[in-house]
Tab-separated table of C-alpha atoms in Angstrom:
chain	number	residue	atom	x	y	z
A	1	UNK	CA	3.825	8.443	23.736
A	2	UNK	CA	7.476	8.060	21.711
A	3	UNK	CA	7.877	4.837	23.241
A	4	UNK	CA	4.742	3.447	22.136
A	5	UNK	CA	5.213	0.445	20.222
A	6	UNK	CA	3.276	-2.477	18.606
A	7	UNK	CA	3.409	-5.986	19.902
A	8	UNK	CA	3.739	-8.792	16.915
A	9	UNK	CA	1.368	-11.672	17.118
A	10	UNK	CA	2.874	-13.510	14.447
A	11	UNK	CA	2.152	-14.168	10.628
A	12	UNK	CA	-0.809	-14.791	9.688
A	13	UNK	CA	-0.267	-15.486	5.633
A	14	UNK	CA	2.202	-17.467	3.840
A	15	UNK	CA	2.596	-17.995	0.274
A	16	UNK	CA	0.916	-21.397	-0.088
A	17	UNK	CA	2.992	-24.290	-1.771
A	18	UNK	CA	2.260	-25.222	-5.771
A	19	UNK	CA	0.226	-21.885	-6.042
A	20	UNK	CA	1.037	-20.383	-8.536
A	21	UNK	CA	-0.599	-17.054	-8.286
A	22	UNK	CA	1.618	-16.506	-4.755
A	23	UNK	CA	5.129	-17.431	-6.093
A	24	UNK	CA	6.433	-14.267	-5.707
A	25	UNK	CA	4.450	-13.359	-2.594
A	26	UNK	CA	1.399	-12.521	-0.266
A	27	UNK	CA	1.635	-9.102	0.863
A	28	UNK	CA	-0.151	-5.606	2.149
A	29	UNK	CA	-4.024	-6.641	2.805
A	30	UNK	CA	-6.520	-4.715	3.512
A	31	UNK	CA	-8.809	-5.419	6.502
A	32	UNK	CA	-12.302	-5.059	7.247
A	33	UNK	CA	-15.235	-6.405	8.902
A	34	UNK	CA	-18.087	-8.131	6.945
A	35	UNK	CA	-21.404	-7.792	6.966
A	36	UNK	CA	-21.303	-11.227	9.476
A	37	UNK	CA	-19.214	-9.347	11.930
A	38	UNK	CA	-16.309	-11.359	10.841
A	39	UNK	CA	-13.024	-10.188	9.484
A	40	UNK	CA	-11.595	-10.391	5.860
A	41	UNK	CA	-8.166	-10.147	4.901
A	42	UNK	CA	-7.926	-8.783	1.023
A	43	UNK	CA	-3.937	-9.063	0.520
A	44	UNK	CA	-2.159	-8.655	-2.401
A	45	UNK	CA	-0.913	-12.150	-4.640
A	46	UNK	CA	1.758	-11.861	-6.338
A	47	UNK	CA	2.178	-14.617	-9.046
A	48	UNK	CA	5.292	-14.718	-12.098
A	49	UNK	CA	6.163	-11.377	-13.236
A	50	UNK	CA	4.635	-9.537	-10.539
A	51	UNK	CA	1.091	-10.242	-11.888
A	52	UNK	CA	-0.422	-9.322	-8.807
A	53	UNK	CA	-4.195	-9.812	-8.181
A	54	UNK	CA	-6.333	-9.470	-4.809
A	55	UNK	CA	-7.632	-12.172	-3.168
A	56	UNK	CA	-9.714	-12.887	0.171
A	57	UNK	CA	-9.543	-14.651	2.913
A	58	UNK	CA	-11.150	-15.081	6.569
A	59	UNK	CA	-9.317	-14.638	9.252
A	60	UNK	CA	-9.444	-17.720	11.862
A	61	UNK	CA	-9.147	-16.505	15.908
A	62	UNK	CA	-8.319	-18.506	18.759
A	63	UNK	CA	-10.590	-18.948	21.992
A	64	UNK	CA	-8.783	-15.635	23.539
A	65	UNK	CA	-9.341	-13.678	19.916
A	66	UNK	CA	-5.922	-13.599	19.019
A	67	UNK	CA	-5.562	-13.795	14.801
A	68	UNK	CA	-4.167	-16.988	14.288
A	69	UNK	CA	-4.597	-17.800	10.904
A	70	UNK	CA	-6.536	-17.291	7.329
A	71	UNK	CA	-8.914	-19.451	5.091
A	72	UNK	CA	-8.785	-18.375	1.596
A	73	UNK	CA	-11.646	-17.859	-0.175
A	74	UNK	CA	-10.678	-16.864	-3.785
A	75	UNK	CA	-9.905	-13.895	-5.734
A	76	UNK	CA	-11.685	-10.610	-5.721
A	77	UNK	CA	-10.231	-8.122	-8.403
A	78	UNK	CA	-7.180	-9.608	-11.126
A	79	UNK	CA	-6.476	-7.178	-14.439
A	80	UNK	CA	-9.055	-6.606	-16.374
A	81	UNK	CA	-9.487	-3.258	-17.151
A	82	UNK	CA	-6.897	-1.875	-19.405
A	83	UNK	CA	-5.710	0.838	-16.837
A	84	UNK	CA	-5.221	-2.241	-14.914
A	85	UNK	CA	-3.001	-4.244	-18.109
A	86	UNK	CA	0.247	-4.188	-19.283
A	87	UNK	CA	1.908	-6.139	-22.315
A	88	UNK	CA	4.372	-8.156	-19.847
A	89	UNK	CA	1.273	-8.833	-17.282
A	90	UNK	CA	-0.639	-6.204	-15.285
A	91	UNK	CA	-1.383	-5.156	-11.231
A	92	UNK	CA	-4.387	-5.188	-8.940
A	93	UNK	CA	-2.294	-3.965	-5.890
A	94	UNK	CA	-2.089	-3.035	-2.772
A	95	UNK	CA	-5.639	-2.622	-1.750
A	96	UNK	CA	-7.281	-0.540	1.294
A	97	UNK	CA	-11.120	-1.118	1.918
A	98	UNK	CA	-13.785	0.997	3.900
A	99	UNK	CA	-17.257	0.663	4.573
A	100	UNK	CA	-18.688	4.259	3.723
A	101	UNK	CA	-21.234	5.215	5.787
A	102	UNK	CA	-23.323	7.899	3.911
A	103	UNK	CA	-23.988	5.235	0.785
A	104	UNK	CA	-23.739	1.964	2.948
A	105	UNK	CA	-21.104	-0.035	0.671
A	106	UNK	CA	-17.810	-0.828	0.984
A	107	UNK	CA	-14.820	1.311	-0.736
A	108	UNK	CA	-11.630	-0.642	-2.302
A	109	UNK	CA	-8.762	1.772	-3.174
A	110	UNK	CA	-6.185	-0.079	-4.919
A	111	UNK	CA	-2.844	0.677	-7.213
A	112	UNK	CA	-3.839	-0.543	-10.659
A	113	UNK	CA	-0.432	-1.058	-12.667
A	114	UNK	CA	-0.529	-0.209	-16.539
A	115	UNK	CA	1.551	0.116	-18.759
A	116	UNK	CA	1.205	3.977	-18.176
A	117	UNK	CA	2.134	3.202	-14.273
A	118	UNK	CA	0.476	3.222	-11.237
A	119	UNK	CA	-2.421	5.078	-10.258
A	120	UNK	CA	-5.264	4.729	-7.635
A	121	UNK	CA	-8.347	3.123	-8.826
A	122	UNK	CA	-11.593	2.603	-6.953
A	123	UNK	CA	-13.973	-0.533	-7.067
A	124	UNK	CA	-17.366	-0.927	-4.600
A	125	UNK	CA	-19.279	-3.310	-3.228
A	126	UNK	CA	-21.927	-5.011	-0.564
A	127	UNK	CA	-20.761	-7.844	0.224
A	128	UNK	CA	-16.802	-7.558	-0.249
A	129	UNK	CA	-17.384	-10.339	-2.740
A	130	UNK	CA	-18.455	-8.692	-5.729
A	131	UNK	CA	-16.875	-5.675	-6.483
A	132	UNK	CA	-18.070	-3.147	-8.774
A	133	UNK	CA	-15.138	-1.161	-10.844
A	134	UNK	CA	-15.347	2.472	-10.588
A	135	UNK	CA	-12.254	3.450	-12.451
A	136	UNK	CA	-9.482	5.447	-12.051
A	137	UNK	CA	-9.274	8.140	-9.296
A	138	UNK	CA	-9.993	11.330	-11.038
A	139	UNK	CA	-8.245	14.550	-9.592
A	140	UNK	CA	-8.728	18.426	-10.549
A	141	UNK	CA	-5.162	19.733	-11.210
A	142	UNK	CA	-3.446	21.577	-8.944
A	143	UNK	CA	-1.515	24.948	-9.045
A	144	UNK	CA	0.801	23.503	-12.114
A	145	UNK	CA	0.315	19.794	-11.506
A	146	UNK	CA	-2.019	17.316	-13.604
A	147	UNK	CA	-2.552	15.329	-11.462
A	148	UNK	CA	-3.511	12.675	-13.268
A	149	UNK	CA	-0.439	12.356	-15.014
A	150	UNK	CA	1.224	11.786	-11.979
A	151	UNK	CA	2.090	8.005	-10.586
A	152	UNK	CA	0.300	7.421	-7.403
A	153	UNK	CA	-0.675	4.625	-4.845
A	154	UNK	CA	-1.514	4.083	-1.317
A	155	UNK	CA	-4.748	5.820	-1.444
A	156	UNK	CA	-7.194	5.249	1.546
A	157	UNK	CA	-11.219	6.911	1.971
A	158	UNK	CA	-12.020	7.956	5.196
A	159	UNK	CA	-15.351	5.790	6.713
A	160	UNK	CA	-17.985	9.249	7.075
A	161	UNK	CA	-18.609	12.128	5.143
A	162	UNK	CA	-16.617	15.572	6.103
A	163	UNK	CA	-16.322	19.277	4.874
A	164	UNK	CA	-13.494	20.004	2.872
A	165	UNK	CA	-12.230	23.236	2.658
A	166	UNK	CA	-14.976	24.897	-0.007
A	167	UNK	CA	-17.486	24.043	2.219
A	168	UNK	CA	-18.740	20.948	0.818
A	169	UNK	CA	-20.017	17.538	2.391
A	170	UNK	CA	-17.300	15.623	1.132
A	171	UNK	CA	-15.689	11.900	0.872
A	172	UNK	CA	-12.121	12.705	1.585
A	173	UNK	CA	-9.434	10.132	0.735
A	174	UNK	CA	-5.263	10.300	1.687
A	175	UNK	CA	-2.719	9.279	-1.269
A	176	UNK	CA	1.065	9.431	-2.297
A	177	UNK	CA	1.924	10.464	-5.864
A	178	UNK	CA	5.159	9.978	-7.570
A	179	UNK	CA	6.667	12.862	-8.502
A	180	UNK	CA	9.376	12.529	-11.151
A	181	UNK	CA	12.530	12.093	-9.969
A	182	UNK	CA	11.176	11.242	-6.409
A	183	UNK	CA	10.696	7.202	-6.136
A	184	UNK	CA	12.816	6.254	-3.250
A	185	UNK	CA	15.432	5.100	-5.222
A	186	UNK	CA	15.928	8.093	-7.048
A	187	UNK	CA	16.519	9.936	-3.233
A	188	UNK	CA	19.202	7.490	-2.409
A	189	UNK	CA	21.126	8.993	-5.230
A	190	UNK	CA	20.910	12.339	-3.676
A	191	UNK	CA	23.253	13.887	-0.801
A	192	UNK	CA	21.752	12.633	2.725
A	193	UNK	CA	20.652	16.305	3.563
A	194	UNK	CA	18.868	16.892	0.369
A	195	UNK	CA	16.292	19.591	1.035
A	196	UNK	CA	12.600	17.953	1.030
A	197	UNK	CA	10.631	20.140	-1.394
A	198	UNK	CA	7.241	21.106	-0.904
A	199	UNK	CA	4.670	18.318	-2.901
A	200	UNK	CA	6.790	15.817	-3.042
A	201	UNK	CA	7.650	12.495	-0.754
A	202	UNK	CA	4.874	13.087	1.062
A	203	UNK	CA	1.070	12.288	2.095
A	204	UNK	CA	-1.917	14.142	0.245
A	205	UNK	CA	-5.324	14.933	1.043
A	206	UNK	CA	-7.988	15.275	-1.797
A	207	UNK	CA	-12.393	15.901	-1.177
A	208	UNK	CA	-14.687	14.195	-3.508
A	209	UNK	CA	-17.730	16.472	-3.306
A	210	UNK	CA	-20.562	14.564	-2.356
A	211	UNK	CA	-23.640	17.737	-2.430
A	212	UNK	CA	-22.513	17.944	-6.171
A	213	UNK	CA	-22.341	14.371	-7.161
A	214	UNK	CA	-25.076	12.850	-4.655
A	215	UNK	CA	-23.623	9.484	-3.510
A	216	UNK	CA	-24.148	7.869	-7.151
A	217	UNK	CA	-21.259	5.663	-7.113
A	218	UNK	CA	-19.882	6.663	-10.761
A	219	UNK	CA	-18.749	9.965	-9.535
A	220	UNK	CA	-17.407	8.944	-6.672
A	221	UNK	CA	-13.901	8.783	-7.961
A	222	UNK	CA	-13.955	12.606	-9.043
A	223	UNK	CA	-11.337	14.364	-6.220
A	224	UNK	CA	-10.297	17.838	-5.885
A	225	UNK	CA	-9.165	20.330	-3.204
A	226	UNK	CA	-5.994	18.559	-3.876
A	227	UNK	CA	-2.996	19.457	-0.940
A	228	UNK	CA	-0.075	18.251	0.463
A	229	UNK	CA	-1.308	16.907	4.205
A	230	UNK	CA	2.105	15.858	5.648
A	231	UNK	CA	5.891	15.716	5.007
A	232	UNK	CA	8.681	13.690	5.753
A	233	UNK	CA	10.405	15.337	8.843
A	234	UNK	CA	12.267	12.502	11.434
A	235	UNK	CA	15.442	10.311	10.194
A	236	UNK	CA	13.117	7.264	10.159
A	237	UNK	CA	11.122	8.476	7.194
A	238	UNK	CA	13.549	11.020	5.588
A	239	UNK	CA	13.380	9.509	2.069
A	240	UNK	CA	9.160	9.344	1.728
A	241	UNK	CA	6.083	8.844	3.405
A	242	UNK	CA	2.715	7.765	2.510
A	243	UNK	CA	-0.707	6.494	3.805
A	244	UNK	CA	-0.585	2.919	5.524
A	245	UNK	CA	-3.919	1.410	7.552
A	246	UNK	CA	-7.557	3.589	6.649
A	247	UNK	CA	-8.082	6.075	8.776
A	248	UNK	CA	-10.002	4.791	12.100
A	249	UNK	CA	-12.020	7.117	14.523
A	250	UNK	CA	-10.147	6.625	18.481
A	251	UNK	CA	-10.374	8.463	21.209
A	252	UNK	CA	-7.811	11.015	20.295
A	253	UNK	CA	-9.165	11.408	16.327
A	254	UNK	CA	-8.707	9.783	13.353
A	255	UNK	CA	-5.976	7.189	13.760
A	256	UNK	CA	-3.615	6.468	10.815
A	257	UNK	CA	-0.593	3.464	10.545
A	258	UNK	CA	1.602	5.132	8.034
A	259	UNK	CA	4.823	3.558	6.707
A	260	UNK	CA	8.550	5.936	6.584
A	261	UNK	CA	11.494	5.243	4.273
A	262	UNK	CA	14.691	5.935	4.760
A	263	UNK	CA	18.087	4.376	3.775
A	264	UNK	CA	20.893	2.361	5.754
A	265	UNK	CA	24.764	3.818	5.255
A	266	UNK	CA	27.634	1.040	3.740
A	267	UNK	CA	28.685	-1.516	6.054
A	268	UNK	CA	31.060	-3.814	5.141
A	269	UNK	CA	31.333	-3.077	1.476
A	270	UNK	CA	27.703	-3.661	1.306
A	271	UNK	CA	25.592	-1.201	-0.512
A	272	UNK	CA	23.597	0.780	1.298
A	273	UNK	CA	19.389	-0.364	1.018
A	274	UNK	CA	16.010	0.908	1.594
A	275	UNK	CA	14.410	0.215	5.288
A	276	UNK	CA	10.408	0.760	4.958
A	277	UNK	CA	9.113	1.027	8.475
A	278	UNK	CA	5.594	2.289	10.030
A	279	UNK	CA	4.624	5.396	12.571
A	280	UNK	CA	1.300	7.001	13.820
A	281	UNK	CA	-0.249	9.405	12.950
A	282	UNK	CA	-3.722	10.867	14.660
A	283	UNK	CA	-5.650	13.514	12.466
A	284	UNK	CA	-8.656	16.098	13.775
A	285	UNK	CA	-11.755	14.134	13.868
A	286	UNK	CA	-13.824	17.220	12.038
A	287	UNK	CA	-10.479	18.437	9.994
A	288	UNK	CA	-8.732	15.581	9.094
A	289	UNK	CA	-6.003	17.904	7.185
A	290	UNK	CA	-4.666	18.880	10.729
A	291	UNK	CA	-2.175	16.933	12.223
A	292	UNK	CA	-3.055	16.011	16.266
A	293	UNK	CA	-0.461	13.632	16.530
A	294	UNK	CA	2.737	11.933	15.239
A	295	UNK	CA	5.464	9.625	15.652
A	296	UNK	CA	8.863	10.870	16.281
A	297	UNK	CA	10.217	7.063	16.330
A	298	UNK	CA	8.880	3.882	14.481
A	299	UNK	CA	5.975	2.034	16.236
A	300	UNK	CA	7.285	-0.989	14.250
A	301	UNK	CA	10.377	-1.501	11.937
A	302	UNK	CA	12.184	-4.876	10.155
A	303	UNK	CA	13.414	-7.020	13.271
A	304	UNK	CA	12.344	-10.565	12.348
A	305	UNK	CA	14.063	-12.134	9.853
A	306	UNK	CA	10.857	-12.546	7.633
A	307	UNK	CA	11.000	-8.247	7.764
A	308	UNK	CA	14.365	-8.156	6.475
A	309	UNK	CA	14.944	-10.860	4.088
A	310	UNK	CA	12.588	-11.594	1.258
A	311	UNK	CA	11.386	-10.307	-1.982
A	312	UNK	CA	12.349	-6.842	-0.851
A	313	UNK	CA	14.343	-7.023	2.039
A	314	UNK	CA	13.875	-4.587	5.346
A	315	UNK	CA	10.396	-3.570	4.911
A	316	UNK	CA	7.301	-3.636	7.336
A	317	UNK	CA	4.405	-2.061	5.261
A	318	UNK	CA	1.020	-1.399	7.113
A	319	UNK	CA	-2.281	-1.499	5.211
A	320	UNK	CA	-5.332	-3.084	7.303
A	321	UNK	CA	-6.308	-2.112	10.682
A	322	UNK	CA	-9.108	-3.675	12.780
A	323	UNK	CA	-10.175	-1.485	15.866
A	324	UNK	CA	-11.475	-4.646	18.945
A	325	UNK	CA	-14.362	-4.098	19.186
A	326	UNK	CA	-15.613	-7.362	19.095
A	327	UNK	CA	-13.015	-7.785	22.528
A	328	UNK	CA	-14.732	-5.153	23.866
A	329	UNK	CA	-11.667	-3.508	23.857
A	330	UNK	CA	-11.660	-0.455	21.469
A	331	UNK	CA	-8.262	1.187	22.300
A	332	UNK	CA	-6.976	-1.975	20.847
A	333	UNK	CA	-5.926	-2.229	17.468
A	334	UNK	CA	-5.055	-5.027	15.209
A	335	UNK	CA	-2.353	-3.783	12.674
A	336	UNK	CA	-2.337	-6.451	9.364
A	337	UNK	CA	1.198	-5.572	7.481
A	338	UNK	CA	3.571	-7.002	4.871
A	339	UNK	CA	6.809	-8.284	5.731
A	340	UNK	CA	10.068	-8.387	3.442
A	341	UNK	CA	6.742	-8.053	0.295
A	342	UNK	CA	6.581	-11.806	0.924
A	343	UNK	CA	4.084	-12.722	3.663
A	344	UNK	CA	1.569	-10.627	6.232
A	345	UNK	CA	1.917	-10.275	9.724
A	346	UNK	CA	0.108	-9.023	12.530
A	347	UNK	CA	0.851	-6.983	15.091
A	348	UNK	CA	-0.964	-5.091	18.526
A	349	UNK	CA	-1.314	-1.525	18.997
A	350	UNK	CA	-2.619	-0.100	22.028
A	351	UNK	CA	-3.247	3.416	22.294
A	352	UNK	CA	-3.189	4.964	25.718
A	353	UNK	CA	-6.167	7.411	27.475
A	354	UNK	CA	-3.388	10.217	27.395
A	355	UNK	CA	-1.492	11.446	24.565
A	356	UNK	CA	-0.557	15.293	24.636
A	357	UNK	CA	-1.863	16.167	21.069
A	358	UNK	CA	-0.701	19.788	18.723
C-alpha cells in the first residue's frame, strides 16, 4: 500500500489573461457534485494583494470522463463580513464543500482572513450558488486553550451525522490551528529533531452537537469535544500536517487526502525551502477519531515544474476529491489540488480491495 501513488491528469485551471481577480493565482478548490449530477470546482482567486475570493466553475470531461477542463461561472463568496476584511484587502480562502446529509444542503468551510488572522468560517447552501454565511466556527475551549483565539484553516465537515465521544449525534468536522510559534516557518528555525509537542502541527477533530442544536443552520458552527486526531510522524510531513480533500466514505472507511510539510537542507548556497506534499489517510467509518490507515510516503509531491515554481514554490496542496461514481468506478478517485499556489491540477487515485488497516 506504500507504493500507492496518484496518476496526474493534467491542469485543469489557469489564471486567465487580463483578469484581474487571478493575477496572483487560482489555487486549492473544493469539489463537489451538484444537484445536476455534474461537478463544480470552487477554487480559490487570488487577485492584487492576496485579495482572494471563491469562485465557481464547471468542470468540462472528455468522451472517456477524463477532467479536461473548467467553464467559469462567477464568484461565490468575496469579503464581506468583517471577520472576512482587513484594512490592506481581506480573504475568502481555501474552501472545502460537503453536501450534509441529515439537513440536505451543502457545507462550505473556508479560511476567512481578518485583520485578526485566519480562522474557519462556515457558509450553506442548495444550490452551491447562493451561499448563506454562517459565521465563524465557534469552539468550546479546551484544557487551557481558547480556541477561538487561535489561527486556524483547513477545516473540512464530514458528509453524515456521527457520535462523538459524549454520546451525541453529532456533525464532526477536521481542522489545523496555528499555535504560536508553530507556522511552518517558525519550525524551520528550529533544530531538525525538534521534539513535536502534543497540540500542535497537527490535525484536530471537533463534534458540533446536533440533538442539542437540531439541524437549524445558525448553530451549526458551535464545535466542541475539541482533540488532537493526528500528528506529524514520517520525514515527509515532519514540520506540520493538516486536513486536505473532505472526508469520503470507501471501502476501507473514511478516506482523507491530507497535505505534509517538511523542509529541503542547503544546496548550493541556496537556502533551504518549504516542500508541501499530500498522503492518505483512512479513518473508522463509525469513529472517525481512529486512525485505520496512513501513508508512510507521499502519494503525490512537487515533480512538474508548475509544483515547484510559482507563487510559492514546491507545493502540491489537496482540497477537492470526487469519488467515480458516475464511471461506475467507485474505488476511483479524482484528487483536484493546487500547484506552486498558482494553478489546480488533477490527479488519479485508485485505492486497492486490500489494504492491511491498524
Amino acid at each position: 500500500m506504500d507504493e500507492l501513488q496518484m496518476h496526474r491528469i493534467g491542469i485543469i485551471m489557469r489564471p486567465e489573461p487580463g483578469n484581474e481577480m487571478e493575477v496572483e493565482g487560482v489555487l486549492n478548490p473544493a469539489a463537489i457534485r451538484g444537484p445536476d449530477g455534474d461537478l463544480y470546482l470552487f477554487p480559490r482567486l487570488v487577485a492584487k494583494g492576496n485579495y482572494s475570493r471563491i469562485g465557481i466553475a464547471k468542470v468540462i470531461f472528455d468522451e472517456k470522463g477524463e477532467p479536461v477542463g473548467i467553464k467559469r461561472l462567477g464568484i461565490v463568496l468575496e469579503p464581506e463580513a468583517e471577520y472576512e476584511k482587513r484594512p490592506e484587502g481581506g480573504g475568502c480562502e481555501d474552501p472545502r464543500i460537503t453536501y450534509f446529509e441529515p439537513i440536505q444542503q451543502y457545507i462550505m468551510t473556508y479560511t476567512a482572513f481578518s485583520s485578526k488572522g485566519p480562522r474557519v468560517a462556515l457558509a450553506i447552501s442548495k444550490d452551491l450558488l447562493h451561499w448563506e454565511r454562517l459565521g465563524l466556527a465557534d469552539f468550546a475551549d479546551y484544557k487551557l486553550i481558547t480556541f477561538n483565539d487561535v489561527y486556524n484553516k483547513d477545516a473540512c465537515i464530514f458528509p453524515r451525522s456521527m457520535t462523538s465521544p459524549h454520546g451525541d449525534t453529532s456533525m464532526v468536522m477536521l481542522h489545523r490551528p496555528l499555535f504560536p510559534g508553530t507556522t511552518p516557518e517558525d519550525i524551520m528555525c528550529d533544530p531538525q529533531d525538534r521534539r513535536i509537542r502534543d497540540h500542535h502541527e497537527c490535525i484536530w477533530i471537533s463534534y458540533s452537537d446536533l440533538m442539542l442544536n437540531g439541524t437549524k443552520a445558525e448553530h451549526l458552527q458551535e464545535f466542541e469535544s475539541n482533540s488532537p486526531l493526528a500528528l506529524p510522524e514520517a520525514a515527509w510531513e515532519k514540520i506540520k500536517i493538516g486536513a486536505g480533500t473532505p472526508p469520503v466514505m470507501s471501502q476501507h472507511g473514511w478516506l482523507m487526502v491530507y497535505h505534509g510539510v517538511h523542509q529541503t537542507l542547503p544546496v548550493n548556497n541556496e537556502p533551504h525551502h518549504l516542500v508541501y506534499s499530500a498522503g492518505l489517510m483512512i479513518l473508522d467509518k463509525d469513529h472517525p477519531d481512529k486512525i485505520r490507515y496512513r501513508s508512510t510516503s507521499p502519494v503525490l509531491k512537487p515533480e512538474l515544474l508548475e509544483e515547484r515554481v510559482g507563487i510559492v514554490q514546491s507545493v502540491v496542496f489537496p482540497t477537492g476529491i470526487d469519488r467515480r461514481d458516475d464511471l461506475g468506478t467507485p474505488n476511483r478517485f479524482d484528487i483536484y489540488y493546487g500547484m506552486a499556489d498558482n494553478c489546480i491540477g488533477v490527479a488519479r487515485l485508485d485505492i486497492p480491495d486490500n489494504i492491511t488497516l491498524f
